[in-house]
mmCIF file of C-alpha atoms (C1' of nucleotides) in Angstrom:
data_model
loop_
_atom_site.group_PDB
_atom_site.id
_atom_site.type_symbol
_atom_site.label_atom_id
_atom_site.label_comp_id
_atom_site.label_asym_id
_atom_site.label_seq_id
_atom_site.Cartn_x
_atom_site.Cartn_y
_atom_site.Cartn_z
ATOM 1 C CA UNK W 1291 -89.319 -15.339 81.476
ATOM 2 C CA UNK W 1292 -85.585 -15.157 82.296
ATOM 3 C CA UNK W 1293 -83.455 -14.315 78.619
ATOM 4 C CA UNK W 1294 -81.542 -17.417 79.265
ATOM 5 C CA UNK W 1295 -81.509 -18.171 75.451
ATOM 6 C CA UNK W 1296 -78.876 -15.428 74.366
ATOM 7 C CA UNK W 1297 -80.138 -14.023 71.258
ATOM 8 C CA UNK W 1298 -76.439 -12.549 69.442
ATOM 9 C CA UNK W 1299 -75.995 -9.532 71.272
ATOM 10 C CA UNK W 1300 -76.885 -6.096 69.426
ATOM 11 C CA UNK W 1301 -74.651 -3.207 70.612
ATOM 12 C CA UNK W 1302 -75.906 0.002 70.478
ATOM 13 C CA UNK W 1303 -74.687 3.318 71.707
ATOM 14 C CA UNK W 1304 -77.281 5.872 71.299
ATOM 15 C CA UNK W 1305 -81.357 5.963 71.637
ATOM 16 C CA UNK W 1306 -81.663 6.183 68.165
ATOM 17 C CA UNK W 1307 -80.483 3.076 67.694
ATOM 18 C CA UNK W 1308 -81.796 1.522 70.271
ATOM 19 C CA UNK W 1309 -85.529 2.475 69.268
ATOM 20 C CA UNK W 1310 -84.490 1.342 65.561
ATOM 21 C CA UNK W 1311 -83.539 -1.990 66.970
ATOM 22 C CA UNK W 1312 -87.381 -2.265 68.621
ATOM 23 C CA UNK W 1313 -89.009 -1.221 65.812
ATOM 24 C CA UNK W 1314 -87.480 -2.983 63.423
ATOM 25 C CA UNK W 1315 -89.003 -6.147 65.957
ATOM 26 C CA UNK W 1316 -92.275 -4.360 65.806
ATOM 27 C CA UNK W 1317 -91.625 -3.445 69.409
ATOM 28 C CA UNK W 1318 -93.776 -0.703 70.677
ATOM 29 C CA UNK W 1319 -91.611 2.481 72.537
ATOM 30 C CA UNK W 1320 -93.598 3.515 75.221
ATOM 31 C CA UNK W 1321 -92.750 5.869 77.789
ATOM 32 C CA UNK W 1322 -91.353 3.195 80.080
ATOM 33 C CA UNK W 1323 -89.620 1.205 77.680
ATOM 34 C CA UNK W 1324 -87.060 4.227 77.043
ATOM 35 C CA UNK W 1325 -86.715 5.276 80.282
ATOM 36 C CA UNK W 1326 -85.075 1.861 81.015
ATOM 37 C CA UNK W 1327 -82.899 2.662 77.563
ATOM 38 C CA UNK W 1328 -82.147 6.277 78.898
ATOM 39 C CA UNK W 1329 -81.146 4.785 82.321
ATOM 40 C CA UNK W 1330 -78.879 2.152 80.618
ATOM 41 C CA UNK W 1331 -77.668 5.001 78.261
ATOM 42 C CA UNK W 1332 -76.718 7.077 81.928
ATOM 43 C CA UNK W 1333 -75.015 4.344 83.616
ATOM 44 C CA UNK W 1334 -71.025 3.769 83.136
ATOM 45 C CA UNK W 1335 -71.432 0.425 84.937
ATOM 46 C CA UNK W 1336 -74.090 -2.281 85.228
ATOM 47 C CA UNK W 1337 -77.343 -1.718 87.359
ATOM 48 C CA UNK W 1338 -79.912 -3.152 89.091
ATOM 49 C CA UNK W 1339 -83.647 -3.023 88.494
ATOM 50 C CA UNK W 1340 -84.454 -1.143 91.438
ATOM 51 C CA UNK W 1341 -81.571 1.859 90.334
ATOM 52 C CA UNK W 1342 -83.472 1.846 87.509
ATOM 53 C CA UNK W 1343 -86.942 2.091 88.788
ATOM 54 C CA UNK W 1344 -85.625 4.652 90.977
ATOM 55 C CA UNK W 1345 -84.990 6.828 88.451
ATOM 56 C CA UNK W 1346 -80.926 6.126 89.199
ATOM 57 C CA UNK W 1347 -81.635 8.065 92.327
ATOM 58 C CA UNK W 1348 -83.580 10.838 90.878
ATOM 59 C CA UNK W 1349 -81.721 11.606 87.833
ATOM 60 C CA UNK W 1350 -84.870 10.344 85.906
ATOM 61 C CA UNK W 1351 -88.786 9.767 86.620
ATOM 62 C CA UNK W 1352 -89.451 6.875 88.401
ATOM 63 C CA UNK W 1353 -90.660 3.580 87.399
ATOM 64 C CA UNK W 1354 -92.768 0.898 88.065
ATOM 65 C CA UNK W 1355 -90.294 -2.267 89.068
ATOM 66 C CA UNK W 1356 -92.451 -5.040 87.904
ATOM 67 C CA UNK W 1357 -92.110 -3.296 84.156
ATOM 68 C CA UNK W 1358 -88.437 -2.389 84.213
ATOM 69 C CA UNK W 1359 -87.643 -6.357 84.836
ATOM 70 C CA UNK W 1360 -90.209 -6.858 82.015
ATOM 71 C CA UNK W 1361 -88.617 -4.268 79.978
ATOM 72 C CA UNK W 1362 -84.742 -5.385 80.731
ATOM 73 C CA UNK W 1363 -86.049 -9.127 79.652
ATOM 74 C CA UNK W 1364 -87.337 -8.124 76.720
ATOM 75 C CA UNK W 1365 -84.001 -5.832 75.795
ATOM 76 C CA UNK W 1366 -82.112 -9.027 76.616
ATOM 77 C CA UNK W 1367 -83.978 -11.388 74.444
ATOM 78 C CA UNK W 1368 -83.274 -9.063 71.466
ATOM 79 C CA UNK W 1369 -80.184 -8.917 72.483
ATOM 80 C CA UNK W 1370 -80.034 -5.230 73.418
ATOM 81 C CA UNK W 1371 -79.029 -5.711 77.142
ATOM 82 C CA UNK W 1372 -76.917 -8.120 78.850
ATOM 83 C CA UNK W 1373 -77.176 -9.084 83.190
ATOM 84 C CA UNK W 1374 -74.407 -10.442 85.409
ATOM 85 C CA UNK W 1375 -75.102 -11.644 88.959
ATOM 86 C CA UNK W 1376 -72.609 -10.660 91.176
ATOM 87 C CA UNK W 1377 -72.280 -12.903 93.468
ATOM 88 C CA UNK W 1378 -74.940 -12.398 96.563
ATOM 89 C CA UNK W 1379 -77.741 -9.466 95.764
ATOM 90 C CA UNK W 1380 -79.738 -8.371 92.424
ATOM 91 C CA UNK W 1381 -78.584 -8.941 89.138
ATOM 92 C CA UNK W 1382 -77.070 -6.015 87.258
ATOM 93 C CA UNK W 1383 -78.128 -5.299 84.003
ATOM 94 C CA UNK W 1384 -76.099 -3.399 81.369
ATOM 95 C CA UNK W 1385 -76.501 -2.189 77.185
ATOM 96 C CA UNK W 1386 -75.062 -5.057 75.423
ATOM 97 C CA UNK W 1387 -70.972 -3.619 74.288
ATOM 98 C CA UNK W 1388 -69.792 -4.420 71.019
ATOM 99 C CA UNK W 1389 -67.797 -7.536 71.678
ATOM 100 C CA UNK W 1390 -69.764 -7.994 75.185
ATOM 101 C CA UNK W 1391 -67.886 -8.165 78.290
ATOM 102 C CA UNK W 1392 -66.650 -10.669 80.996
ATOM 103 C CA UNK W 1393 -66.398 -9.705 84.447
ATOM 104 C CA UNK W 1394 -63.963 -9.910 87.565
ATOM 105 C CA UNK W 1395 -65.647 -9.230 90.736
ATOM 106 C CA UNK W 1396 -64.104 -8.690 94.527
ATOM 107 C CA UNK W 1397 -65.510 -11.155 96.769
ATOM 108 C CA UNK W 1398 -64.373 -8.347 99.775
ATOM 109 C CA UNK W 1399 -64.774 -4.536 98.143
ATOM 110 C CA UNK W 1400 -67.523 -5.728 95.301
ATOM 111 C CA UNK W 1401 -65.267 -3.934 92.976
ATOM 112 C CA UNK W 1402 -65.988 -4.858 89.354
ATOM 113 C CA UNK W 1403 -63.885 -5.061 86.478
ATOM 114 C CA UNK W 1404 -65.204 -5.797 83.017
ATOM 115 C CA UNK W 1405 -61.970 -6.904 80.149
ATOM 116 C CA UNK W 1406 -62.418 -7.882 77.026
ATOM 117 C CA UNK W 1407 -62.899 -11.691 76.151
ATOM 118 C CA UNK W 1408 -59.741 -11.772 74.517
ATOM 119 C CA UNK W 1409 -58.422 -10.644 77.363
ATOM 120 C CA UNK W 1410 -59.502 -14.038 78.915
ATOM 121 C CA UNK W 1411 -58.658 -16.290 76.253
ATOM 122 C CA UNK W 1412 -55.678 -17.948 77.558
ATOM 123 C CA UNK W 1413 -57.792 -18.713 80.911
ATOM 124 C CA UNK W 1414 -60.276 -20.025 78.497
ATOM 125 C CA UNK W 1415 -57.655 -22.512 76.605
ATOM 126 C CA UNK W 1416 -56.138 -23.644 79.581
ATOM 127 C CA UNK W 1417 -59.546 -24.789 81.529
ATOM 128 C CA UNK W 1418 -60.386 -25.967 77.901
ATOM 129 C CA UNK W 1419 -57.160 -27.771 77.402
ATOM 130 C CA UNK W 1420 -57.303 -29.324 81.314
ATOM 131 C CA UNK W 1421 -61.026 -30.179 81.463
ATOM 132 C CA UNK W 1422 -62.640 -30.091 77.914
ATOM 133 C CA UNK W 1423 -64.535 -27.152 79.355
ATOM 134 C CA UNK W 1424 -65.834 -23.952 77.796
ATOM 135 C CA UNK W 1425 -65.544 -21.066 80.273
ATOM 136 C CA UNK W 1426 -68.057 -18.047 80.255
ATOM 137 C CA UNK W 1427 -67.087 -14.978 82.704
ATOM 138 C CA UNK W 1428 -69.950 -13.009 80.846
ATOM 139 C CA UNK W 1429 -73.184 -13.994 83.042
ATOM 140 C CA UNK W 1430 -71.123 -15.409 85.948
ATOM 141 C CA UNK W 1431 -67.960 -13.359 86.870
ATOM 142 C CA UNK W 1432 -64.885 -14.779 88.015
ATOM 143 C CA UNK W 1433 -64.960 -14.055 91.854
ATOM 144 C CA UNK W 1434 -62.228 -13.643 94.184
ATOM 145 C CA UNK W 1435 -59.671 -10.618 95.849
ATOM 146 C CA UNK W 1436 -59.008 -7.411 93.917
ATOM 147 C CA UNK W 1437 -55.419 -6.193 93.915
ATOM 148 C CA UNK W 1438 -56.060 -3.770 96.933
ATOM 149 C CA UNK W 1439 -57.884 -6.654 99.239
ATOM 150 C CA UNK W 1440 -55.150 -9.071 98.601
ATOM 151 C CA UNK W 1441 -53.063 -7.660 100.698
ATOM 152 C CA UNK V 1394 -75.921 -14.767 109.800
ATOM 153 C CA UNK V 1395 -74.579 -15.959 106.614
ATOM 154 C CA UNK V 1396 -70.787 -17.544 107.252
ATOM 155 C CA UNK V 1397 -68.676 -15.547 104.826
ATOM 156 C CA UNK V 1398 -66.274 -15.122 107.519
ATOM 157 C CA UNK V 1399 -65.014 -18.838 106.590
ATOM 158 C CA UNK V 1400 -63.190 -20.258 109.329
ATOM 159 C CA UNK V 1401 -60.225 -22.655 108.349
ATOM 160 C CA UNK V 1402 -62.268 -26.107 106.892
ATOM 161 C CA UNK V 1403 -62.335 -28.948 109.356
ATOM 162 C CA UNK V 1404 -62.496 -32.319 107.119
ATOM 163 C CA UNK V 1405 -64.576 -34.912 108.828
ATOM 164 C CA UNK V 1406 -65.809 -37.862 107.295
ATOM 165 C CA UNK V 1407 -68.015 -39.839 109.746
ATOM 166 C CA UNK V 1408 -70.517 -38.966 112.558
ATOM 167 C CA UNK V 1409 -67.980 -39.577 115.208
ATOM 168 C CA UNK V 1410 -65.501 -36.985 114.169
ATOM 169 C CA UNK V 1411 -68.052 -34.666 113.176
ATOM 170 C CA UNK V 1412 -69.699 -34.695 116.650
ATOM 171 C CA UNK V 1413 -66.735 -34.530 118.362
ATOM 172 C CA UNK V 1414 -65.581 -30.941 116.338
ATOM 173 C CA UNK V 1415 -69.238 -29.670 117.810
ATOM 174 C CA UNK V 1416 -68.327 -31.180 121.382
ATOM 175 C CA UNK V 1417 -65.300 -29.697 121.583
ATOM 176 C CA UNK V 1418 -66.906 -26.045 120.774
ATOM 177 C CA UNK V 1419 -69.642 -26.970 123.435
ATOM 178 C CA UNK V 1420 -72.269 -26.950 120.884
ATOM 179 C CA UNK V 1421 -75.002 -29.309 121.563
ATOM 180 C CA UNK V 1422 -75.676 -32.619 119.624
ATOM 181 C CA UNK V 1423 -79.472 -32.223 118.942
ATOM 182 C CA UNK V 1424 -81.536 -34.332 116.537
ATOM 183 C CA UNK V 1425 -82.172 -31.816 113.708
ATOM 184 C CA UNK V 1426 -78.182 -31.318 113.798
ATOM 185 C CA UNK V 1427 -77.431 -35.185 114.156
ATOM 186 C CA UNK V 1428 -79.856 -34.876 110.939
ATOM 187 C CA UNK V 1429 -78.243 -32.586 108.972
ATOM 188 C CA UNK V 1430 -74.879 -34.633 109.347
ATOM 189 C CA UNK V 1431 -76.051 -37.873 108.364
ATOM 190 C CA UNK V 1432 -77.608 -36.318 105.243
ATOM 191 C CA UNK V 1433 -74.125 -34.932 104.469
ATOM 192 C CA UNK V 1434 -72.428 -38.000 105.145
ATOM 193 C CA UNK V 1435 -75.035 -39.764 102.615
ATOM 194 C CA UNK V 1436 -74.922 -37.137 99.890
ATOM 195 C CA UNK V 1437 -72.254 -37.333 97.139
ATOM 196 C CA UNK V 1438 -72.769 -34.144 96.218
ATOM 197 C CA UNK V 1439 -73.568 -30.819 97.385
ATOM 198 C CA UNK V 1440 -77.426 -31.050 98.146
ATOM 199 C CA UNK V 1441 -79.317 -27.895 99.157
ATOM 200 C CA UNK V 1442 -81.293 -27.173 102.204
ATOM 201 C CA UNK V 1443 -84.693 -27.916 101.077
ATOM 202 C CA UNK V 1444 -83.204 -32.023 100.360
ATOM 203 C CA UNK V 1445 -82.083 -32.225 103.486
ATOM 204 C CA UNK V 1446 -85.336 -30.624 105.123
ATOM 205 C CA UNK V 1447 -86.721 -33.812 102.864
ATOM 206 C CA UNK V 1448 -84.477 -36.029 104.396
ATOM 207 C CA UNK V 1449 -83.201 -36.541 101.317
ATOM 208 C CA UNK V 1450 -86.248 -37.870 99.276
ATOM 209 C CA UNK V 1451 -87.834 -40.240 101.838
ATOM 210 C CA UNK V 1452 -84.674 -41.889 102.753
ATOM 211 C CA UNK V 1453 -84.246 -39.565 106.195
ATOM 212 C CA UNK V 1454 -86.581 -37.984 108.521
ATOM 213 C CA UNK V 1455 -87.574 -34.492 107.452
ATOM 214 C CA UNK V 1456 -86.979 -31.654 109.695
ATOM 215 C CA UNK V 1457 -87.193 -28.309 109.878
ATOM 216 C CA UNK V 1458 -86.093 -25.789 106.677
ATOM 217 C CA UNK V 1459 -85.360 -23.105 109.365
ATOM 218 C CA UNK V 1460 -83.488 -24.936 111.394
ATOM 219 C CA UNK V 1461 -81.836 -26.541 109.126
ATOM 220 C CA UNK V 1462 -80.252 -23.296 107.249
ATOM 221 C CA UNK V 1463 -79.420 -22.375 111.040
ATOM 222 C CA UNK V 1464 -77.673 -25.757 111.676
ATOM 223 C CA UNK V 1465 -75.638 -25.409 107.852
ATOM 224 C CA UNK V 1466 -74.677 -22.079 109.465
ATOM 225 C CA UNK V 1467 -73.399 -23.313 112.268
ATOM 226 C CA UNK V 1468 -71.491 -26.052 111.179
ATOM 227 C CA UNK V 1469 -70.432 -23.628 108.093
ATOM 228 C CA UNK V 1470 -68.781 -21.727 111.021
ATOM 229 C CA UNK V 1471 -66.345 -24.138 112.655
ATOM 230 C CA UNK V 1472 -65.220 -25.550 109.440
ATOM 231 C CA UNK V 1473 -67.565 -28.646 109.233
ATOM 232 C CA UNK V 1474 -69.083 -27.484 105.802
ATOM 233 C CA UNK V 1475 -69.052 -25.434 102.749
ATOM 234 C CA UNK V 1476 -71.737 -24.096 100.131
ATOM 235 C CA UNK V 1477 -71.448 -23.434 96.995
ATOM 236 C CA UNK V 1478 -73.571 -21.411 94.533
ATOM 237 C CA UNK V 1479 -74.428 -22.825 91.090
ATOM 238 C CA UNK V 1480 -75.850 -20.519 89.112
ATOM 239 C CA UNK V 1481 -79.873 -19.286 89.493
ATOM 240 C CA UNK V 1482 -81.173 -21.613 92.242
ATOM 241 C CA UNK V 1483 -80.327 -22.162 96.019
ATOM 242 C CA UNK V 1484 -77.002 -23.068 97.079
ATOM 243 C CA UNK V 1485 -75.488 -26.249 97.757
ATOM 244 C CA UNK V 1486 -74.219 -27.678 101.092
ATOM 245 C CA UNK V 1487 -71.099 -29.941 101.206
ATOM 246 C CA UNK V 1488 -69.109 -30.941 104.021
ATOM 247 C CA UNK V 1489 -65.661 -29.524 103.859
ATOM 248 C CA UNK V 1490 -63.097 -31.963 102.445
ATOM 249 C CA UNK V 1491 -59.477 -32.252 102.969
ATOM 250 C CA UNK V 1492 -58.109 -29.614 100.615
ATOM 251 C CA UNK V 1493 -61.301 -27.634 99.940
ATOM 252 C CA UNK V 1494 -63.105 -28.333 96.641
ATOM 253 C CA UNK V 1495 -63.441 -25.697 93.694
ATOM 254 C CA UNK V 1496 -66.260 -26.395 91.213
ATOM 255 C CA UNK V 1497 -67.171 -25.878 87.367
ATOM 256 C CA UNK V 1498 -70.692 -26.040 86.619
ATOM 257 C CA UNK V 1499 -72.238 -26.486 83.041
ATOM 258 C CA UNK V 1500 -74.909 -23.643 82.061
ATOM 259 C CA UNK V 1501 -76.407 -25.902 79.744
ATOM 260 C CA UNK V 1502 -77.180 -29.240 81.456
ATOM 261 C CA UNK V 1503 -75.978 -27.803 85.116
ATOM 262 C CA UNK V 1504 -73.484 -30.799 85.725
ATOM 263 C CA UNK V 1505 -70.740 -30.109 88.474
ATOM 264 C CA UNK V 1506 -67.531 -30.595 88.411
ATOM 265 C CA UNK V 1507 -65.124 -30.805 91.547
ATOM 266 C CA UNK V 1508 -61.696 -30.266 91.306
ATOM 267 C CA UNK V 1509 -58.491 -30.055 93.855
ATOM 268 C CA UNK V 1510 -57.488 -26.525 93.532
ATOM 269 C CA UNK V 1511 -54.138 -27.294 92.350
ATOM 270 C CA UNK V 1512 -55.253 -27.997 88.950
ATOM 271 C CA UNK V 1513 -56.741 -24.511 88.913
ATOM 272 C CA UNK V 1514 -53.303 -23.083 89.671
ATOM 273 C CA UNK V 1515 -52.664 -22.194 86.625
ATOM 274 C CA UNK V 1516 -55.639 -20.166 86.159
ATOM 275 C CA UNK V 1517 -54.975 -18.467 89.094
ATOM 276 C CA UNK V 1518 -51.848 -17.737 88.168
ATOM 277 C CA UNK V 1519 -53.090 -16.187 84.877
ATOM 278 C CA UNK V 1520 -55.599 -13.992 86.721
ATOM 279 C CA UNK V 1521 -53.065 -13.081 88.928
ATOM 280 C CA UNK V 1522 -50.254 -11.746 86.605
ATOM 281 C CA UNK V 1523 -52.763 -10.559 84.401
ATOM 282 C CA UNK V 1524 -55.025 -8.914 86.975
ATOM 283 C CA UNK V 1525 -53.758 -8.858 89.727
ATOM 284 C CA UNK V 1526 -56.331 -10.687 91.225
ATOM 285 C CA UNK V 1527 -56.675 -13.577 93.433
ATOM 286 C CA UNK V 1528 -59.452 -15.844 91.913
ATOM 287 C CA UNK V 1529 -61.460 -18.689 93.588
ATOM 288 C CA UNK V 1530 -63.379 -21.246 92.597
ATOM 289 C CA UNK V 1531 -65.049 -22.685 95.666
ATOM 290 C CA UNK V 1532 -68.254 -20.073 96.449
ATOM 291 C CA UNK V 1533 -68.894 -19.391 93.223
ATOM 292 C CA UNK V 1534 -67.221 -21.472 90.449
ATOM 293 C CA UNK V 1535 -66.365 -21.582 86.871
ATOM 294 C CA UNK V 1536 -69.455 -21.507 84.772
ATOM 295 C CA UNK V 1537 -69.518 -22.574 81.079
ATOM 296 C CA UNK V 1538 -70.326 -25.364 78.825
ATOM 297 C CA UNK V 1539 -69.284 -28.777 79.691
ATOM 298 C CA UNK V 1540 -67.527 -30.869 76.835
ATOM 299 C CA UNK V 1541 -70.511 -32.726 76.538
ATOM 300 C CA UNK V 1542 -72.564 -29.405 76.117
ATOM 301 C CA UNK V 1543 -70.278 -27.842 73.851
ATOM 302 C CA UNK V 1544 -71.295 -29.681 71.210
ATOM 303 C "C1'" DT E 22 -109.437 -0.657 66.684
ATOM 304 C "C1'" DT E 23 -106.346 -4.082 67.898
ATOM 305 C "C1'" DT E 24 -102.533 -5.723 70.183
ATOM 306 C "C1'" DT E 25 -98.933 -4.524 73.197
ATOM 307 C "C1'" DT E 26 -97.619 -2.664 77.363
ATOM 308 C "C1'" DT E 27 -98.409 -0.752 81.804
ATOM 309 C "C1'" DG E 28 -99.176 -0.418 86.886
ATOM 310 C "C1'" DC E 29 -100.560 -2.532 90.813
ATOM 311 C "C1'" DA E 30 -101.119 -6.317 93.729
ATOM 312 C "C1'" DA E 31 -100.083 -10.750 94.749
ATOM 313 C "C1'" DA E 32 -97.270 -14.686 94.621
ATOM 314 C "C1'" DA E 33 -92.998 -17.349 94.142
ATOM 315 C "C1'" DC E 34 -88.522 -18.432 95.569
ATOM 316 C "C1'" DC E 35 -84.687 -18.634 98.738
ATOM 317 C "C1'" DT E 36 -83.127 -17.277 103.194
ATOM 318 C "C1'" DT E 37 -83.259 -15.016 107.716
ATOM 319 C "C1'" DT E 38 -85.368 -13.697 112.080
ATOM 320 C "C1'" DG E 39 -88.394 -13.422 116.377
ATOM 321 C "C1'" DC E 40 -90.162 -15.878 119.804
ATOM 322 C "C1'" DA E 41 -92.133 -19.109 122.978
ATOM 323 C "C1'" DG E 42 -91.383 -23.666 124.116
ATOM 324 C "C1'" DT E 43 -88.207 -27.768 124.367
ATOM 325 C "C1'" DT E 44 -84.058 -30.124 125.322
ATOM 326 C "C1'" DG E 45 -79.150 -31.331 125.974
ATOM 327 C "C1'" DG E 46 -75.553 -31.174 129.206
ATOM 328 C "C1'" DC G 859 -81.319 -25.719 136.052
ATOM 329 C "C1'" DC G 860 -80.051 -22.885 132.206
ATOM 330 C "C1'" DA G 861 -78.082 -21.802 127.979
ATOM 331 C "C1'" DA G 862 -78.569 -23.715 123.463
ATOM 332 C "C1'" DC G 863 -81.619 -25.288 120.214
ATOM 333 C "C1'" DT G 864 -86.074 -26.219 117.955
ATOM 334 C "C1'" DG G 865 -90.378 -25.479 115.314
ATOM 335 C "C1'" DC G 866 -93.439 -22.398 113.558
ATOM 336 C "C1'" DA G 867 -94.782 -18.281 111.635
ATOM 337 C "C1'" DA G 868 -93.636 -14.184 109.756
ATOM 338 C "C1'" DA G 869 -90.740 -11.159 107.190
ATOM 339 C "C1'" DG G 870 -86.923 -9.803 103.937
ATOM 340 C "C1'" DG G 871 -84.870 -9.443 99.350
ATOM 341 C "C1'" DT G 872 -85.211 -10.437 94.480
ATOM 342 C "C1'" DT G 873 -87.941 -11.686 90.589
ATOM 343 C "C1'" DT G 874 -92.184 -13.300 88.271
ATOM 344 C "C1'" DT G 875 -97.089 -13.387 87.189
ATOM 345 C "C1'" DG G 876 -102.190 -12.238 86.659
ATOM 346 C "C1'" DC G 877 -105.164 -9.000 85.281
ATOM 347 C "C1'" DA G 878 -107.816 -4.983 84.198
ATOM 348 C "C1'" DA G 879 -106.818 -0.434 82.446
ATOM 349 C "C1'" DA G 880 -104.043 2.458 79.348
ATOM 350 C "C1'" DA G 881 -101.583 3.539 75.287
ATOM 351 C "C1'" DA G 882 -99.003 2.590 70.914
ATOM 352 C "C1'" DA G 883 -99.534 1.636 66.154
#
DNA sequence: TTTTTTGCAAAACCTTTGCAGTTGG
DNA sequence: CCAACTGCAAAGGTTTTGCAAAAAA
């Protein structure tokens, strides 16, 4: 059931919103459904199912983790949350940004910076320009050695 | 016992050479590793440990899946061979060429693309003065849309 | 009431590990 | 002979699925 078929991503930045956007789908808002929105809402960077079902480590009620990967797909296929795998370990999951995000990640410290696409662009023309080929830092981050590991 | 530690790569490209990299460590030459090698040596591209375990479709004997992630492990450690990781899926085992290898892989149709990582200089570059970060390509590679798949 | 969603348990997928037995040197 | 290696079985980590019970509309 993996959201591999991005639907246009939907940024929102409030629960209102978000519960507008399910509605308006004829989504039902059940209890667990906005707990996964409120943990989303909570988090300043991307998390994992099981933070989530956790509760974020108490901060909310917990969850069951077979229904926050249900809910996160669903988010994802109405384009209300996005996921990026950093490299080994769970996939993180985030609210979709206006403008999503791409992501550099430290293959030492796990540091993870998101930037802007634009921010990427001229990366993008020159692998497009070299090898025909469309780069997406989005779902897959560009891995490698932050600043500080670099030595 | 994952090799992340990656020792310097130790291009081989026949049995001979390959054996005598593992004599010279005094690791043993057993069958399931003799096994492995030959199924690297046939592949022309990364194949994961479940094809080898195969033996390649039929066209090998088929050993052991356990012992044959132990034996890519191994031979991951002294240089022998790299892996890759396209994507969702298992990795991809490769024996190390001359130069390394850094890949792009298509999201859409999952086509792979090696390239000598001079000609991803110039990305690096980019990242670099941009960033500040040192990027590579050869764990976990570029991922976008092929100019076939970008229509 | 009807259809969606939940919670639990079980399975699937990829990879690692423990261990007793085998084998290469 | 003895350390290295194997094969098997079991477990670990992440994600998906089946299903009966619960809850949203």
């Amino acid at each position: 059931m993996t959201a591999s078929h991005l639907t246009p991503a939907l940024p929102v930045s409030d629960m209102d919103s978000a519960l507008a956007a399910l509605r308006s789908r004829g989504l039902r808002i059940s209890a667990a459904r906005r707990l996964v929105l409120e943990s989303l809402l909570a988090a300043d960077s991307p998390v994992t199912a099981e933070q989530i079902a956790d509760g974020l480590g108490g901060r909310l009620p917990r969850s069951d983790l077979a229904s926050v990967y249900r809910n996160l797909d669903t988010l994802e296929e109405i384009g209300l949350v996005r996921h990026v795998h950093l490299g080994h370990g769970p996939g993180r999951y985030a609210l979709a940004s206006a403008g999503e995000r791409e992501y550099l990640v430290c293959d030492r410290c796990g540091v993870l910076r998101a930037v802007e696409p634009r921010e990427l662009d001229g990366v993008r023309a020159q692998l497009r320009a070299a090898f025909g080929f469309e780069a997406r830092f989005e779902h897959f981050p560009i891995v490698g050695l932050c600043a500080n590991c670099r030595d």
